[in-house]
CSV table of C-alpha atoms in Angstrom, one decimal:
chain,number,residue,atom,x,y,z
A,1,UNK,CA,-13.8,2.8,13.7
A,2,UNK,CA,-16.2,5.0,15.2
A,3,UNK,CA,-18.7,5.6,18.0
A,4,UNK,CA,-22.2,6.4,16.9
A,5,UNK,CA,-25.9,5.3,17.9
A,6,UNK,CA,-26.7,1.6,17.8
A,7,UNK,CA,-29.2,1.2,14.4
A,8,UNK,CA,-31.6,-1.1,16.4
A,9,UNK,CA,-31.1,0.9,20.1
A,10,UNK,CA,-30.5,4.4,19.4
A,11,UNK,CA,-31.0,5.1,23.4
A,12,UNK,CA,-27.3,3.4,23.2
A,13,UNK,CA,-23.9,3.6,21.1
A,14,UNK,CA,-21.9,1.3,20.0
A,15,UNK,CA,-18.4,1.2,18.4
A,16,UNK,CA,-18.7,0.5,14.6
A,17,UNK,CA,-16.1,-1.4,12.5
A,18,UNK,CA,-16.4,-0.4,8.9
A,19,UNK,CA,-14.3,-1.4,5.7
A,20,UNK,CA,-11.8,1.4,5.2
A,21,UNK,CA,-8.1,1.3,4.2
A,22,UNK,CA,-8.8,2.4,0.3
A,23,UNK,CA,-6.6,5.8,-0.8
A,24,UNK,CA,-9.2,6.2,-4.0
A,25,UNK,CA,-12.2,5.7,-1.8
A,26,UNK,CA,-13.9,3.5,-4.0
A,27,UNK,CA,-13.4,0.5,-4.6
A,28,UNK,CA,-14.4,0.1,-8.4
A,29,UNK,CA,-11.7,2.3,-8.5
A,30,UNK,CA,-9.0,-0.2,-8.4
A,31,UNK,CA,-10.7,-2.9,-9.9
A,32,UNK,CA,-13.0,-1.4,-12.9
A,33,UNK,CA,-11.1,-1.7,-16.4
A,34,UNK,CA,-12.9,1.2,-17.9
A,35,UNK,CA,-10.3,4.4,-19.2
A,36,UNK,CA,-11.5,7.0,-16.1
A,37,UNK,CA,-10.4,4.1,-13.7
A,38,UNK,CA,-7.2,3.5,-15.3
A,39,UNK,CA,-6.3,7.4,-15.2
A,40,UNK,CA,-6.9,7.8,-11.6
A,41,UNK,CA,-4.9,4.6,-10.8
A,42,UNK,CA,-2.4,6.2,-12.9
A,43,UNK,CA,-2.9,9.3,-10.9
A,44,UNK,CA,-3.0,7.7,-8.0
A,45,UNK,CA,0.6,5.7,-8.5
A,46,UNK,CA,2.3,8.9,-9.1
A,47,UNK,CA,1.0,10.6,-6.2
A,48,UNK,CA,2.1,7.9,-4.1
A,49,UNK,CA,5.6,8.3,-5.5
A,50,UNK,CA,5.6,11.6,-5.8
A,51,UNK,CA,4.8,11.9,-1.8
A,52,UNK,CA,7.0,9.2,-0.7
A,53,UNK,CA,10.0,11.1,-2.4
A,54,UNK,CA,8.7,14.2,-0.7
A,55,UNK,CA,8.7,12.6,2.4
A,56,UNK,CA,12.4,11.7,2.0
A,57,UNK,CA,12.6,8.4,0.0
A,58,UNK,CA,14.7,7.8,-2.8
A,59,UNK,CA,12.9,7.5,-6.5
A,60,UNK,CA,13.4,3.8,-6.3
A,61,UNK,CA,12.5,3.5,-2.9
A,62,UNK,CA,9.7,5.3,-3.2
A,63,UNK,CA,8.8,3.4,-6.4
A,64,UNK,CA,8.9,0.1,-4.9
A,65,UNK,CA,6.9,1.2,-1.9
A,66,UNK,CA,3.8,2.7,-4.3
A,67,UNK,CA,4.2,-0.6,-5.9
A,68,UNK,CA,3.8,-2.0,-2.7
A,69,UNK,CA,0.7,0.2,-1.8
A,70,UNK,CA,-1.3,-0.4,-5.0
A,71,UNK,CA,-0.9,-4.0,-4.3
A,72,UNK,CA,-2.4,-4.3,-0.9
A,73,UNK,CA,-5.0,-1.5,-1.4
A,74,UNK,CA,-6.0,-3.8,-4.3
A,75,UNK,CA,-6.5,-7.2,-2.1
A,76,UNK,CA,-8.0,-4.7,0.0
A,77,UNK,CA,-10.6,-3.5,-2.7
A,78,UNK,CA,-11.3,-6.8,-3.7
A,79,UNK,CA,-13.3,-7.6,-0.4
A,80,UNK,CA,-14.5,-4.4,-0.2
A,81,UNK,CA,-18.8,-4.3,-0.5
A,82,UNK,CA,-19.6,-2.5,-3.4
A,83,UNK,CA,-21.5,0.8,-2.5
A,84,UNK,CA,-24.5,-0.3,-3.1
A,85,UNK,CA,-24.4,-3.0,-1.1
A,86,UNK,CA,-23.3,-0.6,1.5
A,87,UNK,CA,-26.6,1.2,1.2
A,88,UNK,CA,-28.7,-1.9,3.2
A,89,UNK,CA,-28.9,-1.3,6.5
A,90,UNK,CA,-29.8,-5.1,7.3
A,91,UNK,CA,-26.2,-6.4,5.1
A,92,UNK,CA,-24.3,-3.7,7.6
A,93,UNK,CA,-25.4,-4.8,11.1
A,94,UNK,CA,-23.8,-7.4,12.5
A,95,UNK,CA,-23.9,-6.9,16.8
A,96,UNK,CA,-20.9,-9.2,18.3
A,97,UNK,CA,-19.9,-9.4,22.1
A,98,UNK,CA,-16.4,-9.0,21.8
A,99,UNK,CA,-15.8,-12.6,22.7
A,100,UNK,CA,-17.5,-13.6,19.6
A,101,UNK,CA,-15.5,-11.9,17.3
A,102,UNK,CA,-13.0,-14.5,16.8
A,103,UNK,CA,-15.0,-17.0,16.2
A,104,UNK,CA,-17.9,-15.0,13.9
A,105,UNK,CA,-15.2,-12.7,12.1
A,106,UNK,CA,-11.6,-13.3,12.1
A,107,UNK,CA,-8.6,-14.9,14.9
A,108,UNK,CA,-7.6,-11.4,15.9
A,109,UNK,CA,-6.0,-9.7,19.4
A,110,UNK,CA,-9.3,-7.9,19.6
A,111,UNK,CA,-8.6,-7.3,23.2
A,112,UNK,CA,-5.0,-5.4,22.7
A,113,UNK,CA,-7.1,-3.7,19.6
A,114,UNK,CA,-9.3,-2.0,21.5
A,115,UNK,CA,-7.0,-1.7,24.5
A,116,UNK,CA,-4.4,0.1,21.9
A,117,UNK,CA,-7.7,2.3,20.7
A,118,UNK,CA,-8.7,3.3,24.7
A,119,UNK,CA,-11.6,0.7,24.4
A,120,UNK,CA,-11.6,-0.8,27.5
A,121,UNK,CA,-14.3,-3.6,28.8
A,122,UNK,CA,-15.9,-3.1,26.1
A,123,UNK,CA,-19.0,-5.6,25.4
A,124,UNK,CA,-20.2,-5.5,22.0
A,125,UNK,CA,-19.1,-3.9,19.0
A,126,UNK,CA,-21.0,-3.5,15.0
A,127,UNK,CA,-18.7,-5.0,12.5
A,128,UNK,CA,-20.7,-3.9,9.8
A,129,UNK,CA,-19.0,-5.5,6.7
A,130,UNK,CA,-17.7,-8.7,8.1
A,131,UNK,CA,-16.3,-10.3,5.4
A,132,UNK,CA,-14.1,-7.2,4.6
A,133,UNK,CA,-12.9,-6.9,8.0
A,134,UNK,CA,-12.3,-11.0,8.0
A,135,UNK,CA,-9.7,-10.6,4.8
A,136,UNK,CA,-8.4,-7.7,6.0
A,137,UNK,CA,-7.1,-9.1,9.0
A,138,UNK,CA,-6.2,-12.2,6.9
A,139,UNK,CA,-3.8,-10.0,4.3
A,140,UNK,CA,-2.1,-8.1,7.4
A,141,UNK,CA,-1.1,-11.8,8.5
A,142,UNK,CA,-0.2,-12.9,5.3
A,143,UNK,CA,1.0,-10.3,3.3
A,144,UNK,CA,5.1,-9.6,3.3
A,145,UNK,CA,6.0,-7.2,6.6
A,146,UNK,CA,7.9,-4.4,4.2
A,147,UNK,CA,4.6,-4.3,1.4
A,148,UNK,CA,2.6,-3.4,5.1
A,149,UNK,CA,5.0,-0.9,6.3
A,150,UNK,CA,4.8,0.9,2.7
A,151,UNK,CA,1.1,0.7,3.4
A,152,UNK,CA,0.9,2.2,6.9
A,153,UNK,CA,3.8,5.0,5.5
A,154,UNK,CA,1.3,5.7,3.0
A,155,UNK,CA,-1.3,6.3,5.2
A,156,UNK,CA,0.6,8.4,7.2
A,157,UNK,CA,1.8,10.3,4.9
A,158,UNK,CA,-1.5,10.7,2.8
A,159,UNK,CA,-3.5,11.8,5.9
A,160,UNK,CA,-1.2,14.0,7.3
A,161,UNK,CA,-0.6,15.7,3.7
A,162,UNK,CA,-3.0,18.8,4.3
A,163,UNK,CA,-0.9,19.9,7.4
A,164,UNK,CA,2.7,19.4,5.3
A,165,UNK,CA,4.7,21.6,2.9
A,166,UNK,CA,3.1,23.2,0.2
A,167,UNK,CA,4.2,20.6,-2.2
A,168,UNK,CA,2.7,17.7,-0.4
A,169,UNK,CA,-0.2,19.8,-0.2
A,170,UNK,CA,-0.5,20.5,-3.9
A,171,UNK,CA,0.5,16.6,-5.2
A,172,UNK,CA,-2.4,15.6,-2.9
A,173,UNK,CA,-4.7,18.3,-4.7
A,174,UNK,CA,-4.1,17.5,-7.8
A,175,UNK,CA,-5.2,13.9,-7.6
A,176,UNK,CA,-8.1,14.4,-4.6
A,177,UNK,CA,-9.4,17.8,-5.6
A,178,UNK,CA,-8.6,17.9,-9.5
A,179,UNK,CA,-8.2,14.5,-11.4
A,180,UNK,CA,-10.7,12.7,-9.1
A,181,UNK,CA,-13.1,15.9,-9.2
């Protein structure tokens, strides 16, 4: 989510929901065969582990829960638009009154969303990538409560890293500012 000008009004904002939720950024990451892919899934696995155990949980804890991650991240990269397609303004404007949303992207509390988020009475929103928003609001219904807890651990955990112990600090710069680099 953010808050920026409205692409067809820019006298006006508007809150803009975007596909997000990917720990590799890309999603050809996750989803590519080639070798460079495979290594930074690789990568990526261990530094999930690796941080989980820093963060207190056992080694099989921690490798069920990057198990866990990869898999939803995955379903997650599956809908994501590939960035190309992310490069068309007219395939990333979609303007909804908040009463459509339900009905034009996915059954959803969008009321206690925004509520939760401090948007209050809001009007209209920008989902710009609807049918990666639409699936995943479908996998956090469907998929199993623990795999999402991993996930939203994970999360945590990854974007907190920079303000943690050094050796959070360094697992994460290893993957993000080496290996991915």
């Amino acid at each position: 989510l953010y808050i920026g000008p409205d692409d067809k009004n820019s006298e006006m904002n508007i809150l803009h929901i975007v596909q997000g939720g990917l720990g590799l950024q890309e999603r050809d990451y996750y989803l590519a065969g080639d070798d460079n892919s495979k290594k930074l899934r690789e990568g990526y696995i261990s530094l999930i582990k690796t941080q989980f155990q820093n963060a207190g949980y056992t080694p099989e804890e921690a490798a069920k829960a990057s198990a866990s991650v990869m898999k939803i991240e995955t379903e997650i990269a599956k809908a994501h638009f590939e960035k190309e397609k992310t490069r068309i303004p007219e395939l990333n404007y979609h303007k909804f009154e908040t009463s459509q949303l339900n009905d034009s992207v996915a059954a959803f509390d969008w009321t206690l969303f925004f509520s939760e988020m401090g948007a209050i009475d809001l009007k209209s929103v920008n989902v710009a990538q609807v049918e990666p928003v639409a699936s995943a609001i479908k996998l956090m219904e469907t998929a199993p409560i623990e795999d999402l807890k991993y996930y939203i651990s994970w999360c945590l955990i990854n974007d907190a890293a920079g303000y943690l112990s050094d050796n959070i600090v360094n697992a994460n710069f290893y993957l993000y500012g080496k290996q991915m680099s």
